[in-house]
Amino acid sequence: MVNENVAEIRKAKGVTKTHLANALELSLQGYRYPESGETKLDVERIKVIAVVLDVEVAVFLNDKLTESVINEMYLKKQVS
């Protein structure tokens, strides 16, 4: 769930995998594993991702919060 929510918010905000990989000090290949769910994201990495994506950590832990962030992003894009 967390990895899926990270991926959805990342895409909605237009942040590349490369940008997140760099923030986490991972190669792009290395970043593939946590986002795909092959390895779990630890708390420290989730905190870094939250800062980069400008959301609260709790958003990744709750599907409804994730959905609300994504909906908000799409609304902002439509207004712009």
Tab-separated table of C-alpha atoms in Angstrom:
chain	number	residue	atom	x	y	z
A	1	MET	CA	0.000	0.000	0.000
A	2	VAL	CA	2.691	2.543	0.964
A	3	ASN	CA	4.719	1.929	-2.179
A	4	GLU	CA	1.645	2.255	-4.376
A	5	ASN	CA	0.648	5.493	-2.669
A	6	VAL	CA	4.162	6.898	-3.098
A	7	ALA	CA	4.057	6.046	-6.803
A	8	GLU	CA	0.613	7.593	-7.316
A	9	ILE	CA	1.492	10.841	-5.552
A	10	ARG	CA	4.850	11.033	-7.322
A	11	LYS	CA	3.112	10.732	-10.685
A	12	ALA	CA	0.366	13.226	-9.771
A	13	LYS	CA	2.957	15.785	-8.719
A	14	GLY	CA	5.036	15.212	-11.847
A	15	VAL	CA	8.134	14.127	-9.921
A	16	THR	CA	10.398	11.703	-11.741
A	17	LYS	CA	11.702	8.450	-10.358
A	18	THR	CA	15.183	9.813	-10.981
A	19	HIS	CA	14.525	12.833	-8.765
A	20	LEU	CA	13.306	10.650	-5.893
A	21	ALA	CA	16.139	8.186	-6.389
A	22	ASN	CA	18.647	11.037	-6.116
A	23	ALA	CA	16.960	12.372	-2.968
A	24	LEU	CA	17.195	8.899	-1.436
A	25	GLU	CA	20.782	8.483	-2.613
A	26	LEU	CA	19.829	5.483	-4.716
A	27	SER	CA	20.423	4.630	-8.332
A	28	LEU	CA	17.353	4.661	-10.543
A	29	GLN	CA	17.565	0.858	-10.598
A	30	GLY	CA	17.816	0.831	-6.807
A	31	TYR	CA	14.729	3.016	-6.486
A	32	ARG	CA	12.699	0.600	-8.601
A	33	TYR	CA	12.611	-1.972	-5.791
A	34	PRO	CA	10.901	0.105	-3.093
A	35	GLU	CA	8.429	1.766	-5.455
A	36	SER	CA	7.422	-1.569	-6.962
A	37	GLY	CA	7.059	-3.122	-3.509
A	38	GLU	CA	9.872	-5.627	-3.969
A	39	THR	CA	11.494	-4.138	-0.861
A	40	LYS	CA	9.827	-2.193	1.922
A	41	LEU	CA	10.441	1.486	2.443
A	42	ASP	CA	11.851	2.226	5.870
A	43	VAL	CA	10.631	5.154	7.957
A	44	GLU	CA	13.628	7.357	7.166
A	45	ARG	CA	13.152	6.960	3.438
A	46	ILE	CA	9.432	7.607	3.732
A	47	LYS	CA	10.244	10.858	5.562
A	48	VAL	CA	12.594	11.937	2.747
A	49	ILE	CA	9.984	11.103	0.125
A	50	ALA	CA	7.357	13.088	2.060
A	51	VAL	CA	9.624	16.149	2.085
A	52	VAL	CA	10.401	15.857	-1.625
A	53	LEU	CA	6.719	15.404	-2.517
A	54	ASP	CA	5.622	18.071	-0.004
A	55	VAL	CA	3.100	15.879	1.835
A	56	GLU	CA	2.726	14.521	5.347
A	57	VAL	CA	4.060	11.007	5.988
A	58	ALA	CA	0.575	9.882	7.046
A	59	VAL	CA	-0.649	10.379	3.468
A	60	PHE	CA	1.290	7.313	2.347
A	61	LEU	CA	-0.296	5.182	5.059
A	62	ASN	CA	-3.903	5.907	4.170
A	63	ASP	CA	-5.451	5.312	0.762
A	64	LYS	CA	-8.148	7.946	1.302
A	65	LEU	CA	-5.555	10.592	2.184
A	66	THR	CA	-3.542	9.621	-0.877
A	67	GLU	CA	-6.627	9.928	-3.042
A	68	SER	CA	-7.410	13.374	-1.630
A	69	VAL	CA	-3.870	14.615	-2.374
A	70	ILE	CA	-4.075	13.288	-5.926
A	71	ASN	CA	-7.505	14.853	-6.467
A	72	GLU	CA	-6.194	18.169	-5.139
A	73	MET	CA	-3.261	18.028	-7.563
A	74	TYR	CA	-5.533	17.361	-10.533
A	75	LEU	CA	-7.804	20.237	-9.524
A	76	LYS	CA	-4.827	22.592	-9.306
A	77	LYS	CA	-3.684	21.507	-12.774
A	78	GLN	CA	-7.141	22.156	-14.216
A	79	VAL	CA	-7.288	25.648	-12.729
A	80	SER	CA	-3.824	26.570	-14.022
